[in-house]
Structure formats: C-alpha cells, structure tokens
XYZ file of C-alpha atoms in Angstrom:
682
model
C 2.115 23.047 36.600
C 4.292 26.237 36.642
C 7.312 24.301 34.953
C 9.454 25.926 37.838
C 12.055 23.320 37.330
C 12.187 23.768 33.633
C 12.533 27.518 33.880
C 15.199 27.459 36.488
C 17.360 25.008 34.260
C 16.643 26.798 30.951
C 19.777 28.687 29.699
C 18.986 30.758 26.327
C 21.684 30.280 23.791
C 22.989 32.970 21.205
C 20.464 32.240 18.517
C 17.744 32.327 21.150
C 18.861 35.857 22.560
C 19.250 37.198 18.832
C 15.623 35.960 18.039
C 14.247 37.429 21.329
C 16.066 40.860 20.656
C 14.819 41.133 17.070
C 11.379 40.456 18.102
C 11.635 42.992 20.896
C 12.946 45.703 18.411
C 9.972 44.894 16.071
C 7.425 45.032 19.000
C 8.653 48.459 20.082
C 8.943 49.660 16.790
C 5.161 48.684 16.140
C 4.287 50.277 19.263
C 5.999 53.576 18.816
C 4.377 53.959 15.333
C 0.821 53.200 16.720
C 1.437 55.703 19.588
C 2.662 58.164 16.631
C -0.347 57.868 14.631
C -2.536 58.130 17.768
C -4.368 54.797 17.064
C -7.138 53.546 19.457
C -5.569 50.252 20.518
C -1.844 50.155 20.279
C -1.936 46.857 22.227
C -3.290 45.128 19.010
C 0.031 45.959 17.135
C 2.497 44.814 20.011
C 0.236 41.728 20.597
C 0.293 40.821 16.962
C 4.019 40.945 16.870
C 4.343 38.368 19.564
C 1.786 35.976 18.164
C 3.177 35.741 14.533
C 6.880 35.985 15.269
C 8.921 32.749 14.335
C 12.860 32.580 13.869
C 12.851 32.125 9.993
C 12.315 35.170 8.061
C 10.482 33.165 5.360
C 7.916 32.038 7.794
C 7.474 35.370 9.397
C 6.900 36.856 5.821
C 4.362 34.395 4.872
C 2.532 34.804 8.222
C 2.639 38.438 7.682
C 1.260 38.628 4.388
C -1.502 35.919 5.079
C -2.423 37.729 8.505
C -2.656 40.855 6.801
C -5.080 39.357 4.061
C -6.938 37.704 6.760
C -7.377 41.039 8.660
C -8.849 42.588 5.596
C -11.320 39.991 4.945
C -12.337 39.637 8.669
C -12.773 43.487 8.961
C -14.865 43.338 5.639
C -17.095 40.846 6.902
C -17.593 42.768 10.165
C -18.468 45.953 8.498
C -21.010 43.829 6.550
C -22.673 41.974 9.237
C -22.880 44.424 12.382
C -25.096 47.138 10.833
C -27.763 44.727 9.858
C -27.640 42.593 13.132
C -26.980 45.155 15.844
C -30.331 45.109 16.971
C -31.093 41.479 17.137
C -28.398 40.173 19.587
C -29.462 36.608 19.491
C -29.300 36.502 15.573
C -26.004 38.299 15.714
C -24.716 35.761 18.139
C -25.457 32.846 16.026
C -24.477 34.251 12.586
C -21.019 35.400 14.199
C -20.609 31.823 15.718
C -21.445 30.410 12.135
C -18.898 32.568 10.487
C -16.040 31.663 12.926
C -16.993 28.063 12.699
C -16.876 28.059 9.038
C -13.673 30.109 8.741
C -11.912 27.591 11.148
C -13.326 24.561 9.130
C -11.822 26.001 5.837
C -8.595 26.862 7.364
C -8.181 23.211 8.862
C -8.886 21.702 5.263
C -5.619 23.510 4.110
C -2.359 22.544 5.257
C -0.642 25.103 3.434
C 0.506 28.575 4.913
C -2.586 30.434 3.355
C -4.913 28.419 5.698
C -3.727 31.217 8.087
C -5.847 33.620 6.263
C -8.976 31.803 7.191
C -7.919 31.315 10.897
C -7.248 35.169 11.035
C -10.305 36.062 9.072
C -12.727 34.318 11.739
C -11.321 35.876 14.778
C -10.602 39.319 13.325
C -14.143 39.608 12.829
C -15.055 38.834 16.479
C -12.243 41.330 17.508
C -13.862 44.128 15.395
C -17.517 43.737 16.176
C -16.915 43.217 19.838
C -15.022 46.345 20.023
C -17.430 48.203 17.882
C -20.160 47.267 20.274
C -18.242 48.334 23.200
C -17.741 51.722 21.594
C -20.984 52.219 19.550
C -21.649 55.486 20.730
C -18.323 57.028 19.931
C -16.716 54.885 17.087
C -18.229 53.403 13.906
C -17.677 49.869 12.771
C -15.689 50.919 9.837
C -13.204 53.021 11.887
C -12.781 50.141 14.145
C -11.988 47.728 11.388
C -9.788 50.345 9.956
C -8.046 50.751 13.201
C -7.452 46.887 13.425
C -6.330 46.729 9.824
C -3.838 49.540 10.362
C -2.444 48.195 13.792
C -1.972 44.570 12.045
C -0.483 46.271 9.133
C 1.979 47.967 11.406
C 2.817 45.002 13.135
C 3.410 42.651 10.276
C 5.668 45.165 8.450
C 7.621 45.792 11.440
C 8.396 42.083 12.070
C 9.049 41.269 8.348
C 11.422 44.290 7.967
C 13.386 43.666 11.182
C 13.419 39.793 10.566
C 14.726 40.520 6.948
C 17.382 43.086 7.915
C 18.773 42.078 11.307
C 20.662 38.771 11.010
C 18.074 37.076 8.917
C 17.583 33.237 9.513
C 16.492 31.451 6.328
C 14.746 28.406 5.952
C 16.433 27.369 2.762
C 19.454 26.019 4.293
C 17.476 24.073 7.003
C 15.536 22.471 4.242
C 18.668 21.628 2.337
C 20.196 20.105 5.438
C 16.887 17.953 5.848
C 16.741 16.851 2.353
C 20.434 15.836 2.616
C 19.781 14.094 5.773
C 16.589 12.260 4.300
C 18.660 11.013 1.290
C 21.691 9.947 3.523
C 19.146 8.009 5.619
C 17.372 6.513 2.738
C 20.886 5.102 1.304
C 21.691 3.759 4.821
C 18.416 2.067 5.175
C 19.090 0.391 1.571
C 22.488 -0.548 2.571
C 21.319 -2.122 5.963
C 18.592 -4.055 4.257
C 20.926 -5.427 1.510
C 23.494 -6.273 4.103
C 21.009 -7.704 6.671
C 22.233 -5.400 9.237
C 19.188 -4.280 10.433
C 16.223 -5.737 12.729
C 12.665 -5.182 12.377
C 12.328 -2.563 15.276
C 15.361 -0.412 14.064
C 14.174 -0.729 10.516
C 10.582 0.557 11.394
C 12.044 3.230 13.287
C 14.189 4.744 10.724
C 11.270 4.335 8.046
C 8.956 6.181 10.252
C 11.491 8.803 10.722
C 11.664 9.209 6.999
C 7.930 9.469 6.712
C 7.702 12.140 9.358
C 10.540 13.963 7.739
C 8.855 14.133 4.464
C 5.559 15.526 6.001
C 7.560 18.154 8.010
C 9.689 19.169 4.929
C 6.247 19.645 3.110
C 5.434 22.313 5.690
C 8.747 24.148 5.499
C 8.941 23.989 1.548
C 5.543 26.027 1.458
C 7.544 29.167 2.875
C 10.145 29.361 0.319
C 8.283 31.777 -1.791
C 8.532 34.397 0.971
C 12.247 34.533 1.735
C 15.388 35.955 -0.086
C 17.740 32.825 0.277
C 18.895 31.119 -3.042
C 16.170 28.663 -2.341
C 13.388 31.310 -2.897
C 10.643 30.270 -5.299
C 11.835 26.609 -5.073
C 8.470 25.380 -3.694
C 7.508 23.220 -6.501
C 10.923 21.580 -7.075
C 11.134 20.408 -3.478
C 7.764 19.108 -3.412
C 8.442 17.020 -6.471
C 11.550 15.707 -4.607
C 9.413 14.902 -1.833
C 7.135 12.809 -4.326
C 10.018 11.125 -5.487
C 11.136 10.304 -1.886
C 7.885 8.987 -1.266
C 8.109 6.323 -4.155
C 11.591 5.757 -2.965
C 10.550 4.853 0.583
C 7.841 2.616 -1.048
C 10.284 0.605 -3.024
C 12.829 0.350 -0.352
C 9.924 -0.975 2.336
C 8.874 -3.512 -0.311
C 12.343 -4.706 -0.914
C 13.053 -5.133 2.690
C 9.545 -7.069 2.994
C 10.466 -9.568 -0.072
C 14.084 -10.152 1.650
C 12.224 -11.022 4.936
C 9.919 -13.591 3.223
C 12.757 -15.082 1.283
C 14.891 -15.632 4.473
C 11.875 -17.782 5.918
C 12.987 -20.480 3.188
C 16.714 -20.301 2.906
C 19.559 -17.756 3.746
C 22.242 -18.931 0.994
C 21.257 -16.059 -1.388
C 22.595 -13.523 1.104
C 26.073 -14.642 0.612
C 26.128 -12.805 -2.690
C 23.706 -10.072 -2.085
C 26.201 -7.489 -1.161
C 27.622 -7.543 -4.718
C 24.047 -6.450 -6.040
C 24.222 -3.706 -3.309
C 27.706 -2.426 -4.643
C 26.773 -2.690 -8.300
C 23.420 -0.793 -7.663
C 25.503 2.165 -5.975
C 28.266 1.838 -8.750
C 25.534 2.217 -11.349
C 24.033 5.243 -9.831
C 27.229 7.057 -9.175
C 27.857 6.641 -13.215
C 24.448 8.154 -14.064
C 24.643 11.596 -15.559
C 22.113 14.284 -16.352
C 22.063 13.380 -20.108
C 21.469 9.850 -19.287
C 18.008 8.228 -20.373
C 16.458 5.978 -17.743
C 14.919 3.082 -19.201
C 13.101 0.504 -16.979
C 13.485 -2.237 -19.383
C 17.046 -2.151 -19.870
C 18.244 -1.659 -16.094
C 18.177 -5.427 -15.526
C 21.150 -5.867 -17.829
C 23.413 -3.791 -15.718
C 22.831 -6.247 -13.138
C 22.605 -9.458 -15.182
C 25.765 -11.169 -13.578
C 24.707 -10.418 -10.026
C 20.948 -11.568 -10.617
C 22.418 -14.856 -12.102
C 24.405 -15.274 -9.204
C 21.696 -14.941 -6.664
C 19.119 -16.769 -8.648
C 21.371 -19.814 -8.685
C 21.181 -19.955 -4.825
C 17.154 -19.500 -4.769
C 14.660 -22.309 -3.935
C 11.792 -22.388 -6.071
C 9.470 -20.722 -3.566
C 11.842 -17.553 -3.463
C 11.829 -17.068 -7.212
C 8.741 -15.144 -7.625
C 9.738 -12.952 -4.461
C 12.958 -12.071 -6.280
C 11.296 -11.201 -9.494
C 9.544 -8.464 -7.225
C 12.742 -7.334 -5.707
C 14.276 -6.889 -9.241
C 11.253 -4.645 -10.215
C 11.520 -2.638 -7.240
C 15.412 -1.978 -7.905
C 14.534 -0.717 -11.294
C 11.999 1.936 -9.956
C 14.542 2.666 -6.924
C 17.013 3.506 -9.410
C 14.772 5.740 -11.438
C 13.651 7.620 -8.370
C 17.191 8.242 -6.991
C 17.990 9.435 -10.438
C 15.201 11.906 -10.466
C 15.863 13.102 -7.054
C 19.600 13.804 -7.831
C 18.493 15.674 -11.142
C 15.866 17.822 -9.253
C 18.446 18.458 -6.242
C 21.212 19.340 -8.723
C 18.824 21.575 -10.422
C 17.758 23.495 -7.307
C 21.276 23.791 -6.088
C 22.061 25.599 -9.546
C 19.427 27.996 -8.822
C 16.938 26.565 -11.571
C 13.080 26.808 -10.484
C 11.975 24.622 -13.429
C 12.246 20.718 -13.254
C 14.600 19.248 -15.571
C 13.055 18.276 -19.053
C 12.828 14.633 -18.307
C 10.730 14.893 -15.243
C 7.123 15.452 -15.317
C 5.817 16.522 -12.113
C 2.065 15.385 -11.153
C 1.834 18.942 -9.283
C 0.551 22.240 -10.667
C 1.633 23.740 -7.282
C 0.332 22.428 -4.161
C 0.104 18.647 -3.593
C -3.133 17.064 -2.543
C -2.391 15.693 1.008
C -4.060 14.235 4.139
C -7.146 16.121 4.983
C -9.596 15.235 8.014
C -12.949 16.939 7.167
C -14.633 15.335 10.297
C -12.020 16.704 12.366
C -12.468 20.311 10.640
C -16.319 19.963 11.333
C -15.878 19.227 14.978
C -13.299 22.045 15.385
C -15.764 24.569 13.792
C -18.493 23.587 15.846
C -16.441 23.855 19.204
C -15.261 27.363 17.996
C -18.785 28.231 17.156
C -20.173 27.030 20.505
C -17.334 28.929 22.450
C -18.493 32.130 20.680
C -22.114 31.554 21.526
C -21.119 30.908 25.116
C -19.178 33.891 25.342
C -21.577 36.219 23.767
C -24.454 34.970 25.904
C -22.155 35.652 29.049
C -21.514 39.110 27.777
C -25.290 39.997 26.852
C -27.011 38.454 29.930
C -24.288 39.857 32.516
C -23.912 43.321 30.969
C -20.191 43.288 31.957
C -18.558 46.040 30.163
C -15.376 43.959 29.492
C -17.270 41.110 28.323
C -16.278 42.459 24.821
C -12.673 41.486 25.523
C -13.697 38.049 26.884
C -15.292 37.460 23.474
C -12.222 38.488 21.626
C -9.717 36.128 23.641
C -12.321 33.447 23.342
C -12.348 33.660 19.409
C -8.468 33.838 19.423
C -8.037 31.018 21.694
C -10.607 28.944 20.006
C -8.967 29.049 16.631
C -4.994 29.381 16.920
C -4.990 26.035 18.885
C -7.462 24.032 16.660
C -5.075 21.988 14.831
C -3.885 20.093 17.913
C -5.811 16.615 18.556
C -6.341 17.791 22.257
C -6.018 21.627 22.530
C -7.485 21.370 26.226
C -4.017 20.831 28.048
C -2.556 23.850 25.892
C -5.451 25.735 26.753
C -5.204 25.092 30.317
C -1.597 26.360 29.961
C -2.824 29.401 28.334
C -5.129 30.094 31.322
C -2.028 29.674 33.621
C 0.093 31.988 31.386
C -3.012 34.659 31.381
C -2.955 34.502 35.415
C 0.647 34.603 35.682
C 0.693 37.640 33.275
C -1.868 39.420 35.268
C 0.409 39.281 38.356
C 3.160 40.711 36.241
C 0.968 43.314 34.890
C -0.098 44.354 38.397
C 3.451 44.905 39.475
C 4.111 46.929 36.343
C 0.972 49.161 36.933
C 1.634 49.774 40.685
C 5.247 50.180 41.005
C 6.839 50.607 37.450
C 4.543 52.485 34.931
C 3.813 55.394 37.234
C 7.309 56.632 37.042
C 7.621 56.291 33.117
C 7.285 59.484 31.331
C 8.840 59.037 28.017
C 8.697 56.049 25.299
C 12.567 55.327 25.855
C 11.666 54.818 29.214
C 8.633 52.403 28.700
C 10.888 50.292 26.130
C 13.581 50.056 28.718
C 11.330 48.684 31.502
C 9.353 46.392 29.271
C 12.623 44.742 27.824
C 13.515 42.514 30.564
C 10.484 40.226 30.721
C 9.643 40.384 26.824
C 13.098 39.372 25.829
C 13.468 36.689 28.411
C 10.122 35.168 27.756
C 10.660 35.133 23.909
C 13.896 33.206 24.304
C 11.674 30.314 25.502
C 9.708 30.417 22.246
C 11.773 27.608 20.508
C 11.950 25.316 23.694
C 8.733 23.037 24.299
C 7.165 22.745 26.875
C 8.291 26.349 28.006
C 6.953 27.886 24.803
C 3.233 26.640 25.761
C 3.813 28.921 28.955
C 5.902 31.802 27.515
C 3.765 32.848 24.614
C 0.402 33.267 26.424
C 2.292 35.110 29.228
C 3.968 37.541 26.685
C 0.830 38.187 24.601
C -1.454 38.483 27.714
C 0.892 40.620 29.370
C 1.335 43.031 26.362
C -2.345 43.397 26.046
C -3.175 43.488 29.610
C -1.179 46.579 29.880
C -3.514 48.267 27.387
C -1.050 51.113 26.518
C -2.375 54.168 25.152
C -0.865 57.767 24.293
C -2.633 59.351 27.223
C -2.052 56.395 29.791
C -4.101 56.591 33.112
C -3.764 53.909 35.694
C -6.966 52.419 36.140
C -7.071 49.430 38.631
C -10.549 48.308 37.619
C -9.874 48.293 33.984
C -6.673 46.211 34.749
C -8.435 43.688 36.799
C -11.331 43.538 34.282
C -8.888 43.012 31.357
C -6.855 40.238 33.255
C -10.493 38.472 34.016
C -11.278 38.754 30.377
C -8.148 37.027 29.379
C -8.451 34.274 31.907
C -12.278 33.620 31.006
C -11.723 33.541 27.251
C -9.504 30.509 27.267
C -11.452 28.672 29.819
C -14.714 29.026 27.770
C -12.767 27.592 24.702
C -11.423 24.735 26.630
C -14.871 23.933 27.879
C -16.438 23.924 24.407
C -13.599 22.026 22.711
C -13.823 19.309 25.674
C -17.258 18.963 24.945
C -17.148 18.537 21.089
C -13.900 17.529 19.682
C -11.269 16.822 22.145
C -9.580 13.623 21.010
C -7.364 11.140 23.082
C -4.317 10.053 21.244
C -6.048 6.638 20.588
C -9.234 8.412 19.183
C -6.795 10.357 16.869
C -4.854 7.320 15.721
C -8.027 5.283 14.986
C -9.304 8.222 12.833
C -6.135 8.216 10.695
C -6.141 4.458 10.430
C -9.838 4.629 9.114
C -8.838 7.324 6.596
C -5.959 4.940 5.678
C -8.317 2.030 4.718
C -10.490 4.449 2.827
C -7.497 5.505 0.691
C -6.778 1.699 0.314
C -10.037 0.941 -1.443
C -9.413 3.906 -3.476
C -6.106 2.711 -4.650
C -7.657 -0.501 -6.118
C -8.922 1.503 -9.137
C -6.154 4.194 -9.638
C -4.282 3.660 -12.645
C -0.416 3.182 -11.921
C 1.232 6.538 -12.911
C 1.122 10.239 -12.100
C -2.360 9.896 -10.578
C -1.336 6.929 -8.188
C 1.953 9.021 -7.309
C -0.142 11.661 -5.855
C -2.415 9.318 -4.028
C 0.643 7.559 -2.562
C 2.158 10.675 -1.307
C -1.101 11.510 0.430
C -1.160 8.061 2.284
C 2.580 8.290 3.255
C 1.785 11.968 4.329
C -0.750 10.599 6.593
C 1.592 7.976 8.024
C 4.051 11.078 8.591
C 1.421 12.768 10.694
C 0.727 9.369 12.537
C 4.322 8.988 13.522
C 4.522 12.454 14.943
C 2.059 11.430 17.493
C 2.439 9.562 20.848
C 0.637 6.150 20.586
C 0.392 4.712 24.152
C -1.441 1.448 22.880
C 0.803 -1.140 21.924
C -1.808 -2.898 19.666
C -2.325 0.692 18.024
C 1.455 1.136 17.515
C 1.677 -2.293 15.857
C -1.078 -1.321 13.571
C 0.496 1.953 12.978
C 3.622 0.267 11.647
C 1.780 -2.216 9.645
C -0.176 0.440 7.594
C 3.234 1.497 5.975
C 3.566 -1.919 4.498
C 0.066 -1.776 3.387
C 0.530 1.799 1.891
C 3.402 0.638 -0.164
C 1.675 -2.638 -1.401
C -0.917 -0.268 -3.110
C 1.526 -0.321 -5.795
C 0.509 -3.810 -6.646
C -3.223 -3.084 -6.365
C -2.736 -0.278 -8.926
C -0.660 -2.696 -11.152
C -3.432 -5.000 -11.010
C -5.614 -2.694 -12.246
C -3.356 -1.735 -14.953
C -3.022 -5.405 -16.120
C -6.709 -5.728 -16.306
C -7.581 -2.331 -18.243
C -4.623 -2.094 -20.567
C -3.312 -5.517 -21.436
C -5.035 -8.230 -23.545
C -6.003 -10.935 -20.835
C -8.425 -13.941 -21.035
C -11.766 -13.035 -19.898
C -11.336 -15.719 -17.222
C -8.289 -13.972 -16.080
C -10.029 -10.391 -16.047
C -12.949 -11.869 -14.004
C -10.490 -13.379 -11.496
C -8.866 -9.825 -10.939
C -12.234 -8.201 -10.732
C -13.378 -10.702 -8.073
C -10.271 -9.948 -6.042
C -10.895 -6.258 -6.434
C -14.249 -6.413 -5.320
C -13.521 -8.691 -2.140
C -10.461 -6.199 -1.303
C -12.967 -3.163 -1.914
C -15.656 -4.691 0.576
C -12.744 -5.641 3.183
C -11.218 -2.178 3.198
C -14.708 -0.701 3.635
C -15.306 -2.720 6.536
C -11.857 -1.855 8.057
C -12.612 1.618 7.500
C -15.518 1.462 9.961
C -14.311 -0.945 12.715
C -10.371 -1.536 11.912
C -10.733 -5.355 12.114
C -12.147 -8.375 10.004
C -13.086 -11.705 11.002
C -11.438 -14.975 9.859
C -14.137 -15.589 7.337
C -13.273 -12.368 5.398
C -9.659 -13.040 5.573
C -10.278 -16.648 4.191
C -12.318 -15.179 1.384
C -9.410 -13.070 0.330
C -7.034 -15.717 0.530
C -9.187 -18.062 -1.529
C -9.810 -15.516 -4.102
C -5.914 -14.726 -4.449
C -5.321 -18.553 -4.777
C -7.819 -18.778 -7.594
C -6.039 -15.705 -9.390
C -2.877 -17.229 -9.146
C -3.964 -20.506 -10.384
C -5.427 -18.872 -13.295
C -2.306 -16.889 -13.918
C -0.139 -19.952 -14.144
C -2.043 -20.764 -17.437
C -0.989 -17.617 -19.065
C 1.162 -18.071 -21.945
C 2.741 -14.478 -21.720
C 5.466 -14.836 -19.281
C 5.739 -10.920 -18.394
C 1.829 -10.749 -17.740
C 2.166 -14.140 -15.536
C 5.233 -12.959 -13.628
C 3.555 -9.534 -12.941
C 0.346 -10.992 -11.658
C 2.284 -13.640 -9.576
C 4.315 -10.756 -7.955
C 1.389 -8.578 -7.298
C -0.676 -11.293 -5.645
C 2.137 -12.415 -3.705
C 2.829 -8.921 -2.470
C -0.859 -8.527 -1.689
C -0.978 -11.537 0.365
C 2.200 -10.847 2.627
C 1.926 -7.055 2.620
C -2.046 -6.593 3.431
C -3.702 -9.840 4.237
C -1.118 -11.200 6.578
C -1.410 -8.004 8.654
C -5.229 -8.107 8.780
C-alpha cells in the first residue's frame, strides 16, 4: 500500500514545517562536520539524525544521551568480540546473535528511556563488526568502532543543540495540559456518577481513557530530566501524582459499582445524592496545604448528608453504602494529595510536600512481559543468524550492510505486538527510497560540486518526508524512506558515482527488513487476541499476588502496576467482543484488590477470633487457586465459582457474630465487594 490518497491529502502545518526544517539543519550540520573530519561513513551521522529525532527537545536530548551511551557500549563489545572470533565464523555468528538477543531482552524489560541504551548497544555491535569484517585489510575494528562513536556523537550533539536553540518545544507544557485534563475528567466522571448521568458504556470509555492517559503520562514524565522548561527534573513528583491518580480511579470505579448495585434494590436514595456530591466538592475546595487529612474524621463533615441518604436506604443497601463512605474518605485524601503535589510542581519545587510519603525511590515498577521479551530476543537472534549465513555462504560483498540493516530493523520495532506489517512498510520504504536514490545519482548529484549545492538539492525530499513523522500512518512510510535514502546515497568526501555499489546498497536495505520480518513472523508475531490474552493472564497473576500484600505503600505500587497494564490494554485494538468485555471487567477486578488487601490486613493486624481468621484464610486459599487457574486458561467452571461463593457466605456468617462493629463492617464490605467485583465477572 503506497498510501497515495493520504499523501495527496496531506497538508503539513506550521509545527510540522518547523520540526522538519530543524531536523534538516541538524542533519546537514552533522553531515558537514563528518565531511570536515573526513570520517569513513558520514551516512551514519545523517542517518542517526533522522532515526532519533522527535518534536520535543527533552525527548531528543534523552534519546541522544542514551544513544551515545549505547553506541559506546556496543563499540566496546565489538572490540572485545571480533579479534577473538574472526577466524571462526560460525562461533562468531552465534555469539553475535546471542548478544543482540540478550540486549533486546533487557531493553524490553525496561520501559524507561534508558532502555534505549540496550537497543542501541545490540545493533551497534552488529554495525561495527560487519563494517570491520568488510574492511578487515585496511581498517582495524578499534578504528571502525571509534568512527561509529564519532559519527553518532556528532549526530546526537547536532540534534540536541539545534532542538534546544531553535524554537524549542518542551514536553513540560504538554504534561501540564494532560495532567489538568486527567484531573478534569476525573472530576467530571465523579459528578456524572453521583448524578446518575452516565451509562455503562460511556462510563467505561471514560475510565479506559483515564487509565490510558496515566500510562502515556508515565512515558512522557521520564523525559523531564532532559529539558530546560520549568518542569525540568520533576519526574518523581509527576510519578507520585500518577500514583495518586491510580488510587483515585480505583476509588471512583468502586463508588460507581456500589451505586449500580444499590440501584438494583431501590432508587429512592438518588433524590438526595446530589447534596452529598456538592458537599464533597465544597469540602475539597476548603482544604488548604496546612490541613491535616484524617480519614477517621472526614465522615463528620458529611454527617447530615449521610444521615439523609441512610434514611432512604433499604436493609440490603446499607452495607454497600458503608463501602461508598469508605471510598469517599480515600477519594478526598487522594484528591488533596494530588492538588498538593501539583501546586508544589507549579511552584518549581522538586521535592514532595512533607505530608506526602512516596513509595518510589525514582522509577515505578510497572508492567513487564518477560515472555514477550524472551521471544523478541530469540527472533532478533534468528534474524542475525540468517543474515550472517547468507553473507558467509553467498560471499556477497554488501552482505555486511544487509546484516547491519537486519540488526537495526529487528530491534527498533520490537516493542510492537506484531512488527511484521511495519517491517513490510519498511521494505516498501526502502524500495521507494532506492528509486529516489537512483534519480539523484543519475540526474542530480553529477552536477553537485560544493556542499551548499548538496544541501540545497537534498532539502526538498528530506524536509517534505520529515513533515509526515508526526502523522500516522504516513510516518510508517516516511521514516524508512528518509533513513534509507540518506544511507543509500553513501555520501563521501571523495564521491564517485558507482551504480553497482548503489544497487548493492539498495538491495541490502531491502533484504535486511525482509529477514527480520521472516524471523519475527516465525517466533513472536502476536495477533491482537494473543496479545490481549497475555495481558489478561498477567492480570490474574497479579490478582493472586494481591491477596497477600498489606494495604499501604506496597499495595499502592502493586495497584499502579495493575492499572498501568490496563492502560496498555486500552491502547490496543481488540476485535473480539468477548475479549473486549473481559478487558473492561478487569478494571473492576483490579480495583477490588483493595478489598483483598484489606482482608489480609484484618487477618494479620487485628485481634480476630481463630474461627474468623481461618475463614479469611480459607477464602484467600480458594481465591489463590482460582486466580492461578485463570492465569492459565482465563476461565473457570461453575464448581469453582460455587466454591468461592460458599466460602464468602461462610465468612460473612462468621463475621455477623463479631462483637467489634468496625471489624464486622470492614469484613462485610470487603466480602460484598469481592463477590460483586470479582466473582460475578468470572
């Protein structure tokens, strides 16, 4: 698919043009310096610019730093490996494949910007050793690695410099807007729930959007340390806001679920619910930074509203409303903390307010898929092996470039569920860039004598293609065309037009992604359904872990990880109606883990009768067994479900005999929430 309709309809705006021109200036500056220093492969410098560039200065700077570190490490590994293995091609092939696969595996386990180090490290080793072998008689591996490091350094410095000086676009204001919108959406959701103005579908859509926003904000926040806006260095406070928003979403979701259950019995209480909503917002508006939040005294602020509501409740609704009261207390605490942290950030303070203790040292523990990372590493290793074997047994001179492109294409798209379509687009882009390169080599470059002439003739395609970078799906075609075109020209100080070299280079740029696509297709290409099922399986693994986690800081970290997983899930296209329904239900299940943790706290920290403790322990063991079963097959039979219901009934019956009203209510609230939030969805 050439995307001709989208290309014809595409009209770059002002920001696209500014971004493209800045990128072009950085590319030409890096190319000029590479020429001036008479480096061996100036194409690496210009190609690096077009690979790492993004609209935001902070993102560009972070990628530049980590790319440079990754290049240094990759070059060092190449210098260590090649002299020892150069005379044993098969051993060299398997060691190189193992290194690339391992580097990619480590990279995919880390969702911070520093993961870029390991991605770059892996394929830089490939690029250095391939070039060294191709020039083994004239250039040492150390000199090749040094050239690669110099060319990369020139590229990243030029990009970081240009994007910091010329109309810098900071990521901080974007985060501010996204956080403000997230808080606004949370307030709107709470208002709609309290006024019964939202249906199930729209409620789920808004909650899914909020979880997705939290996941995306996490990625953006990690780049704050690399820019010069007033939000520079605010990564930890923003991450703590996301922790609090996670808890806030859990509270709003459980409040919504309790009201839905209460509505099944009677709607009379709805007539006075709006006054509680108004009082909650009024109470929040009166809180100041010197105010000390006390969960046990918050109920006193809403005593009249609670009394009015309780007078209209039926007996079956009372325990549900006790759960609502508990969630409102925690909601107020979360909103207060969010406002405090956000005000501190806007004042330029990098430390959290004294009354807020963060569970984070620096980086939150979020969703990781080790199975996905293993299969991605194996696919990359297989691609390297195939490419090396083709090079070795064919004797093709430009097999070294095919190996380089294979290493790059197998790594840079590895985070996608199914990179095969993107790699097919990459192949198309390489083909189209070959045609463009042929036109330049045959008709344009022969007339170029000076660098300014070269810069002038390269400007139209390079600027136009980069304007598409921010526009899916055009970016999937524009980037490979741009990078392949810049690399295929193989510009040198003493440039000679060689059609055989050009054709070989173009063939290598096409063959590399084909090999990567084939390897990924064999080992780790996931359909959307398979990807969703993997996430659901990991969700249930986290569910049985929740049973034994104490309620507090450790639980907040765990819930953040679970809701982050849901945010990732909500970013995927789920064609199956059944899986989409299940994906919506796991948010409610995740929020109900609060009650699993609270039951564990009751058992461990309170003086309960031995019989009550044994009933809680029995429910925990059955839940553990159920979640482990769901982890493997995503469904349970009716007998398992009935066993859970029977265990909860026994616990509730025992709790009714408890003399301590607080303990009794807490157990009944938790068991009710577990029944309706988890068991009914199974």
